[in-house]
PDB file of C-alpha atoms in Angstrom:
ATOM      1  CA  MET A  17      22.151  11.135  11.133  1.00  0.00           C
ATOM      2  CA  GLU A  18      21.080  11.299   7.497  1.00  0.00           C
ATOM      3  CA  ASP A  19      17.709  12.793   6.629  1.00  0.00           C
ATOM      4  CA  ILE A  20      15.355   9.894   5.878  1.00  0.00           C
ATOM      5  CA  LYS A  21      12.486  10.576   3.491  1.00  0.00           C
ATOM      6  CA  ILE A  22       9.148   8.761   3.602  1.00  0.00           C
ATOM      7  CA  ILE A  23       7.321   8.530   0.279  1.00  0.00           C
ATOM      8  CA  ALA A  24       3.703   7.336   0.212  1.00  0.00           C
ATOM      9  CA  ILE A  25       2.107   5.729  -2.840  1.00  0.00           C
ATOM     10  CA  ALA A  26      -1.665   5.289  -2.602  1.00  0.00           C
ATOM     11  CA  GLY A  27      -4.399   4.423  -5.097  1.00  0.00           C
ATOM     12  CA  GLY A  28      -7.181   1.967  -5.763  1.00  0.00           C
ATOM     13  CA  SER A  29      -6.788  -1.793  -5.713  1.00  0.00           C
ATOM     14  CA  ALA A  30      -4.890  -2.976  -8.825  1.00  0.00           C
ATOM     15  CA  SER A  31      -4.268   0.607  -9.985  1.00  0.00           C
ATOM     16  CA  GLY A  32      -0.616  -0.152 -10.766  1.00  0.00           C
ATOM     17  CA  LYS A  33       0.941   0.841  -7.425  1.00  0.00           C
ATOM     18  CA  SER A  34       3.089  -2.285  -7.150  1.00  0.00           C
ATOM     19  CA  SER A  35       4.470  -1.875 -10.686  1.00  0.00           C
ATOM     20  CA  ILE A  36       5.380   1.754 -10.011  1.00  0.00           C
ATOM     21  CA  VAL A  37       6.945   0.831  -6.664  1.00  0.00           C
ATOM     22  CA  GLU A  38       9.030  -1.835  -8.429  1.00  0.00           C
ATOM     23  CA  LYS A  39      10.319   0.666 -11.006  1.00  0.00           C
ATOM     24  CA  ILE A  40      11.281   3.175  -8.294  1.00  0.00           C
ATOM     25  CA  LYS A  41      12.818   0.425  -6.151  1.00  0.00           C
ATOM     26  CA  ASN A  42      14.925  -0.869  -9.051  1.00  0.00           C
ATOM     27  CA  TYR A  43      16.209   2.629  -9.710  1.00  0.00           C
ATOM     28  CA  PHE A  44      17.274   3.498  -6.154  1.00  0.00           C
ATOM     29  CA  LYS A  45      18.299  -0.062  -5.197  1.00  0.00           C
ATOM     30  CA  ASP A  46      20.106  -0.055  -1.816  1.00  0.00           C
ATOM     31  CA  ASP A  47      19.009   3.490  -0.955  1.00  0.00           C
ATOM     32  CA  LEU A  48      15.345   2.466  -0.690  1.00  0.00           C
ATOM     33  CA  VAL A  49      13.187   0.015   1.227  1.00  0.00           C
ATOM     34  CA  VAL A  50       9.493  -0.748   0.683  1.00  0.00           C
ATOM     35  CA  VAL A  51       6.973  -1.062   3.510  1.00  0.00           C
ATOM     36  CA  SER A  52       3.587  -2.374   2.394  1.00  0.00           C
ATOM     37  CA  HIS A  53       0.513  -1.215   4.305  1.00  0.00           C
ATOM     38  CA  ASP A  54      -1.094  -4.589   3.464  1.00  0.00           C
ATOM     39  CA  ASN A  55       1.230  -6.274   5.949  1.00  0.00           C
ATOM     40  CA  TYR A  56      -0.440  -4.243   8.677  1.00  0.00           C
ATOM     41  CA  TYR A  57      -3.889  -5.757   8.273  1.00  0.00           C
ATOM     42  CA  LYS A  58      -5.112  -6.643  11.747  1.00  0.00           C
ATOM     43  CA  ALA A  59      -4.632 -10.233  12.918  1.00  0.00           C
ATOM     44  CA  HIS A  60      -7.843 -12.237  13.277  1.00  0.00           C
ATOM     45  CA  ASP A  61      -6.591 -15.470  14.803  1.00  0.00           C
ATOM     46  CA  ASP A  62      -9.621 -15.558  17.105  1.00  0.00           C
ATOM     47  CA  MET A  63     -11.986 -15.921  14.124  1.00  0.00           C
ATOM     48  CA  SER A  64     -12.760 -18.939  11.963  1.00  0.00           C
ATOM     49  CA  PHE A  65     -11.414 -19.057   8.402  1.00  0.00           C
ATOM     50  CA  GLU A  66     -14.958 -18.687   7.022  1.00  0.00           C
ATOM     51  CA  ASP A  67     -15.570 -15.566   9.119  1.00  0.00           C
ATOM     52  CA  ARG A  68     -12.198 -14.098   8.153  1.00  0.00           C
ATOM     53  CA  LYS A  69     -13.094 -14.479   4.488  1.00  0.00           C
ATOM     54  CA  LYS A  70     -16.121 -12.220   5.022  1.00  0.00           C
ATOM     55  CA  LEU A  71     -14.146  -9.328   6.517  1.00  0.00           C
ATOM     56  CA  ASN A  72     -13.998  -6.037   4.629  1.00  0.00           C
ATOM     57  CA  TYR A  73     -10.328  -5.557   3.758  1.00  0.00           C
ATOM     58  CA  ASP A  74     -10.941  -2.274   1.925  1.00  0.00           C
ATOM     59  CA  HIS A  75     -12.194  -0.408   5.004  1.00  0.00           C
ATOM     60  CA  PRO A  76      -9.797   1.794   7.035  1.00  0.00           C
ATOM     61  CA  ASP A  77     -10.635  -0.186  10.201  1.00  0.00           C
ATOM     62  CA  ALA A  78      -9.070  -3.323   8.651  1.00  0.00           C
ATOM     63  CA  PHE A  79      -5.594  -1.877   9.238  1.00  0.00           C
ATOM     64  CA  ASP A  80      -3.518  -1.656  12.407  1.00  0.00           C
ATOM     65  CA  ASN A  81      -2.539   1.968  11.836  1.00  0.00           C
ATOM     66  CA  GLU A  82      -1.235   2.313  15.380  1.00  0.00           C
ATOM     67  CA  GLN A  83       1.562  -0.164  14.715  1.00  0.00           C
ATOM     68  CA  PHE A  84       2.078   1.174  11.182  1.00  0.00           C
ATOM     69  CA  TYR A  85       2.487   4.719  12.478  1.00  0.00           C
ATOM     70  CA  GLU A  86       4.867   3.687  15.274  1.00  0.00           C
ATOM     71  CA  ASP A  87       6.997   1.630  12.869  1.00  0.00           C
ATOM     72  CA  LEU A  88       7.228   4.494  10.371  1.00  0.00           C
ATOM     73  CA  LYS A  89       8.288   6.868  13.163  1.00  0.00           C
ATOM     74  CA  LYS A  90      11.077   4.458  14.085  1.00  0.00           C
ATOM     75  CA  LEU A  91      12.277   4.176  10.487  1.00  0.00           C
ATOM     76  CA  LYS A  92      12.172   7.965  10.117  1.00  0.00           C
ATOM     77  CA  ASN A  93      14.487   8.105  13.152  1.00  0.00           C
ATOM     78  CA  ASN A  94      16.856   5.533  11.619  1.00  0.00           C
ATOM     79  CA  ILE A  95      15.652   2.687  13.858  1.00  0.00           C
ATOM     80  CA  ASP A  96      15.144  -0.741  12.269  1.00  0.00           C
ATOM     81  CA  ILE A  97      11.789  -2.502  12.666  1.00  0.00           C
ATOM     82  CA  LEU A  98      10.287  -5.989  12.498  1.00  0.00           C
ATOM     83  CA  MET A  99       7.471  -5.707   9.960  1.00  0.00           C
ATOM     84  CA  PRO A 100       4.535  -8.133  10.284  1.00  0.00           C
ATOM     85  CA  THR A 101       3.490 -10.139   7.228  1.00  0.00           C
ATOM     86  CA  TYR A 102      -0.009 -10.936   6.040  1.00  0.00           C
ATOM     87  CA  ASP A 103      -1.044 -14.217   4.430  1.00  0.00           C
ATOM     88  CA  TYR A 104      -3.910 -13.749   1.963  1.00  0.00           C
ATOM     89  CA  LYS A 105      -4.530 -17.474   1.694  1.00  0.00           C
ATOM     90  CA  ILE A 106      -5.459 -17.813   5.378  1.00  0.00           C
ATOM     91  CA  HIS A 107      -6.788 -14.234   5.762  1.00  0.00           C
ATOM     92  CA  THR A 108      -4.714 -13.327   8.791  1.00  0.00           C
ATOM     93  CA  ARG A 109      -1.149 -12.448   9.741  1.00  0.00           C
ATOM     94  CA  SER A 110       1.439 -15.145   9.317  1.00  0.00           C
ATOM     95  CA  ASP A 111       3.890 -15.979  12.094  1.00  0.00           C
ATOM     96  CA  LYS A 112       6.760 -14.497  10.089  1.00  0.00           C
ATOM     97  CA  VAL A 113       8.202 -11.015  10.494  1.00  0.00           C
ATOM     98  CA  ILE A 114      10.617  -9.196   8.191  1.00  0.00           C
ATOM     99  CA  LYS A 115      13.451  -7.053   9.498  1.00  0.00           C
ATOM    100  CA  ILE A 116      13.343  -3.677   7.747  1.00  0.00           C
ATOM    101  CA  ASN A 117      16.494  -1.596   7.886  1.00  0.00           C
ATOM    102  CA  ALA A 118      16.108   2.170   7.667  1.00  0.00           C
ATOM    103  CA  LYS A 119      17.287   3.548   4.306  1.00  0.00           C
ATOM    104  CA  LYS A 120      17.471   7.000   2.690  1.00  0.00           C
ATOM    105  CA  ILE A 121      14.004   6.447   1.195  1.00  0.00           C
ATOM    106  CA  ILE A 122      11.191   4.593   2.954  1.00  0.00           C
ATOM    107  CA  LEU A 123       8.556   3.858   0.316  1.00  0.00           C
ATOM    108  CA  VAL A 124       5.166   3.029   1.827  1.00  0.00           C
ATOM    109  CA  GLU A 125       2.404   1.762  -0.425  1.00  0.00           C
ATOM    110  CA  GLY A 126      -1.216   0.696  -0.060  1.00  0.00           C
ATOM    111  CA  ILE A 127      -4.780   1.602  -0.918  1.00  0.00           C
ATOM    112  CA  LEU A 128      -5.270   3.720   2.205  1.00  0.00           C
ATOM    113  CA  VAL A 129      -1.831   5.037   3.161  1.00  0.00           C
ATOM    114  CA  LEU A 130      -3.120   8.612   2.752  1.00  0.00           C
ATOM    115  CA  TYR A 131      -6.226   8.086   4.887  1.00  0.00           C
ATOM    116  CA  ASP A 132      -4.739   8.578   8.382  1.00  0.00           C
ATOM    117  CA  LYS A 133      -3.568  12.152   9.020  1.00  0.00           C
ATOM    118  CA  ARG A 134      -0.796  11.032  11.395  1.00  0.00           C
ATOM    119  CA  ILE A 135       0.714   8.889   8.648  1.00  0.00           C
ATOM    120  CA  ARG A 136       0.263  11.600   6.009  1.00  0.00           C
ATOM    121  CA  ASP A 137       2.084  14.050   8.254  1.00  0.00           C
ATOM    122  CA  LEU A 138       5.093  11.716   8.452  1.00  0.00           C
ATOM    123  CA  CYS A 139       5.388  11.589   4.658  1.00  0.00           C
ATOM    124  CA  ASP A 140       7.646  13.891   2.677  1.00  0.00           C
ATOM    125  CA  VAL A 141       5.965  13.140  -0.670  1.00  0.00           C
ATOM    126  CA  LYS A 142       2.432  11.800  -1.180  1.00  0.00           C
ATOM    127  CA  ILE A 143       1.578  10.140  -4.508  1.00  0.00           C
ATOM    128  CA  PHE A 144      -1.789   8.880  -5.766  1.00  0.00           C
ATOM    129  CA  VAL A 145      -1.913   6.385  -8.636  1.00  0.00           C
ATOM    130  CA  ASP A 146      -5.044   6.879 -10.705  1.00  0.00           C
ATOM    131  CA  ALA A 147      -6.418   4.195 -13.041  1.00  0.00           C
ATOM    132  CA  ASP A 148      -9.729   3.514 -14.767  1.00  0.00           C
ATOM    133  CA  SER A 149     -12.073   1.324 -12.679  1.00  0.00           C
ATOM    134  CA  ASP A 150     -12.603  -1.207 -15.505  1.00  0.00           C
ATOM    135  CA  ILE A 151      -8.868  -1.721 -15.860  1.00  0.00           C
ATOM    136  CA  ARG A 152      -8.477  -2.102 -12.097  1.00  0.00           C
ATOM    137  CA  LEU A 153     -11.205  -4.762 -12.001  1.00  0.00           C
ATOM    138  CA  GLN A 154      -9.607  -6.679 -14.876  1.00  0.00           C
ATOM    139  CA  ARG A 155      -6.206  -6.664 -13.140  1.00  0.00           C
ATOM    140  CA  ARG A 156      -7.765  -7.685  -9.821  1.00  0.00           C
ATOM    141  CA  ILE A 157      -9.493 -10.683 -11.419  1.00  0.00           C
ATOM    142  CA  ILE A 158      -6.212 -11.875 -12.949  1.00  0.00           C
ATOM    143  CA  ARG A 159      -4.235 -11.311  -9.740  1.00  0.00           C
ATOM    144  CA  ASP A 160      -6.687 -12.909  -7.317  1.00  0.00           C
ATOM    145  CA  THR A 161      -7.566 -15.956  -9.447  1.00  0.00           C
ATOM    146  CA  GLN A 162      -3.967 -16.705 -10.450  1.00  0.00           C
ATOM    147  CA  PHE A 163      -2.028 -15.811  -7.318  1.00  0.00           C
ATOM    148  CA  ARG A 164      -4.457 -15.833  -4.376  1.00  0.00           C
ATOM    149  CA  ASP A 165      -6.451 -19.026  -4.998  1.00  0.00           C
ATOM    150  CA  ARG A 166      -9.728 -17.149  -5.496  1.00  0.00           C
ATOM    151  CA  SER A 167     -12.648 -18.074  -7.749  1.00  0.00           C
ATOM    152  CA  LEU A 168     -13.917 -15.603 -10.354  1.00  0.00           C
ATOM    153  CA  GLU A 169     -17.292 -15.506  -8.623  1.00  0.00           C
ATOM    154  CA  SER A 170     -15.783 -14.618  -5.232  1.00  0.00           C
ATOM    155  CA  VAL A 171     -13.600 -11.886  -6.782  1.00  0.00           C
ATOM    156  CA  LEU A 172     -16.596 -10.291  -8.522  1.00  0.00           C
ATOM    157  CA  ASN A 173     -18.828 -10.563  -5.447  1.00  0.00           C
ATOM    158  CA  GLN A 174     -16.183  -8.926  -3.277  1.00  0.00           C
ATOM    159  CA  TYR A 175     -15.614  -6.185  -5.852  1.00  0.00           C
ATOM    160  CA  ILE A 176     -19.316  -5.304  -6.065  1.00  0.00           C
ATOM    161  CA  SER A 177     -20.072  -5.538  -2.337  1.00  0.00           C
ATOM    162  CA  GLN A 178     -16.845  -4.107  -0.861  1.00  0.00           C
ATOM    163  CA  VAL A 179     -14.070  -2.971  -3.190  1.00  0.00           C
ATOM    164  CA  LYS A 180     -16.038  -0.549  -5.388  1.00  0.00           C
ATOM    165  CA  PRO A 181     -18.088   1.132  -2.626  1.00  0.00           C
ATOM    166  CA  MET A 182     -15.047   1.381  -0.306  1.00  0.00           C
ATOM    167  CA  HIS A 183     -12.985   2.888  -3.123  1.00  0.00           C
ATOM    168  CA  GLU A 184     -15.600   5.575  -3.702  1.00  0.00           C
ATOM    169  CA  LEU A 185     -16.122   6.210   0.011  1.00  0.00           C
ATOM    170  CA  PHE A 186     -12.585   6.091   1.426  1.00  0.00           C
ATOM    171  CA  ILE A 187      -9.823   5.708  -1.203  1.00  0.00           C
ATOM    172  CA  GLU A 188     -10.763   8.131  -3.997  1.00  0.00           C
ATOM    173  CA  PRO A 189     -11.270  11.036  -1.533  1.00  0.00           C
ATOM    174  CA  THR A 190      -7.627  10.704  -0.341  1.00  0.00           C
ATOM    175  CA  LYS A 191      -6.495  11.842  -3.789  1.00  0.00           C
ATOM    176  CA  LYS A 192      -6.928  15.431  -2.583  1.00  0.00           C
ATOM    177  CA  PHE A 193      -4.044  14.907  -0.139  1.00  0.00           C
ATOM    178  CA  ALA A 194      -1.597  13.856  -2.866  1.00  0.00           C
ATOM    179  CA  ASP A 195       1.304  16.079  -3.948  1.00  0.00           C
ATOM    180  CA  ILE A 196       1.590  14.120  -7.201  1.00  0.00           C
ATOM    181  CA  ILE A 197      -1.092  12.212  -9.144  1.00  0.00           C
ATOM    182  CA  ILE A 198       0.005   9.623 -11.700  1.00  0.00           C
ATOM    183  CA  PRO A 199      -2.825   8.959 -14.185  1.00  0.00           C
ATOM    184  CA  ARG A 200      -2.961   5.614 -16.079  1.00  0.00           C
ATOM    185  CA  GLY A 201      -0.860   3.838 -13.461  1.00  0.00           C
ATOM    186  CA  ALA A 202       2.315   2.046 -14.532  1.00  0.00           C
ATOM    187  CA  GLU A 203       1.715   2.900 -18.207  1.00  0.00           C
ATOM    188  CA  ASN A 204       2.578   6.527 -17.442  1.00  0.00           C
ATOM    189  CA  LEU A 205       6.341   6.270 -17.912  1.00  0.00           C
ATOM    190  CA  VAL A 206       6.769  10.059 -18.125  1.00  0.00           C
ATOM    191  CA  GLY A 207       5.026  10.513 -14.768  1.00  0.00           C
ATOM    192  CA  ILE A 208       7.113   7.792 -13.124  1.00  0.00           C
ATOM    193  CA  ASP A 209      10.325   9.290 -14.522  1.00  0.00           C
ATOM    194  CA  MET A 210       9.375  12.695 -13.104  1.00  0.00           C
ATOM    195  CA  VAL A 211       8.793  11.125  -9.671  1.00  0.00           C
ATOM    196  CA  ILE A 212      12.181   9.378  -9.787  1.00  0.00           C
ATOM    197  CA  LYS A 213      13.965  12.621 -10.712  1.00  0.00           C
ATOM    198  CA  HIS A 214      12.160  14.456  -7.888  1.00  0.00           C
ATOM    199  CA  LEU A 215      13.161  11.806  -5.327  1.00  0.00           C
ATOM    200  CA  GLU A 216      16.737  11.817  -6.596  1.00  0.00           C
ATOM    201  CA  LYS A 217      16.960  15.564  -6.066  1.00  0.00           C
ATOM    202  CA  MET A 218      15.460  15.225  -2.566  1.00  0.00           C
ATOM    203  CA  ILE A 219      18.084  12.780  -1.325  1.00  0.00           C
ATOM    204  CA  GLU A 220      20.926  14.752  -2.935  1.00  0.00           C
ATOM    205  CA  ASP A 221      19.977  18.078  -1.305  1.00  0.00           C
TER     206      ASP A 221
END
């Protein structure tokens, strides 16, 4: 059985993780599959839509890390999984699942993928994407108002009450666990190129 590598990409909300993941994914193509931690938000079907909207999605307890950990173990052992999907418009899991086939590189990404030690220990390379907080807020406003049906007021309120304090309390401290830190997010083409070359060497060895 081939040696499957798990690469974790963490960082603050709207730090540029998705753009970096896309660049790496486009380079490795069929040798890589992406597993988003966001799809492992806990289901809250027992709560009303209004109550679900008030949940803190930037806290470690928002994630079903038990299932995430078990699924990553399966992929590491070349076993395919059925990944849950999360619907931001209804603030709970959708009824759809996505079959994920194990590949040479399993790229996991999310704000808190370096928080849980069990998950960190499964990863062969841990990356933290660092970006200025003002830039992250600007990107978040654009993303959430244009693609997630959010009002500007709700985005700002959530940022002030949850996103910023949770980043400082839980996300930023995980930077110390990273093997590689990419400053300036997706703008750092040199950093991304170095990561790609490192991953290429890993799967060739």
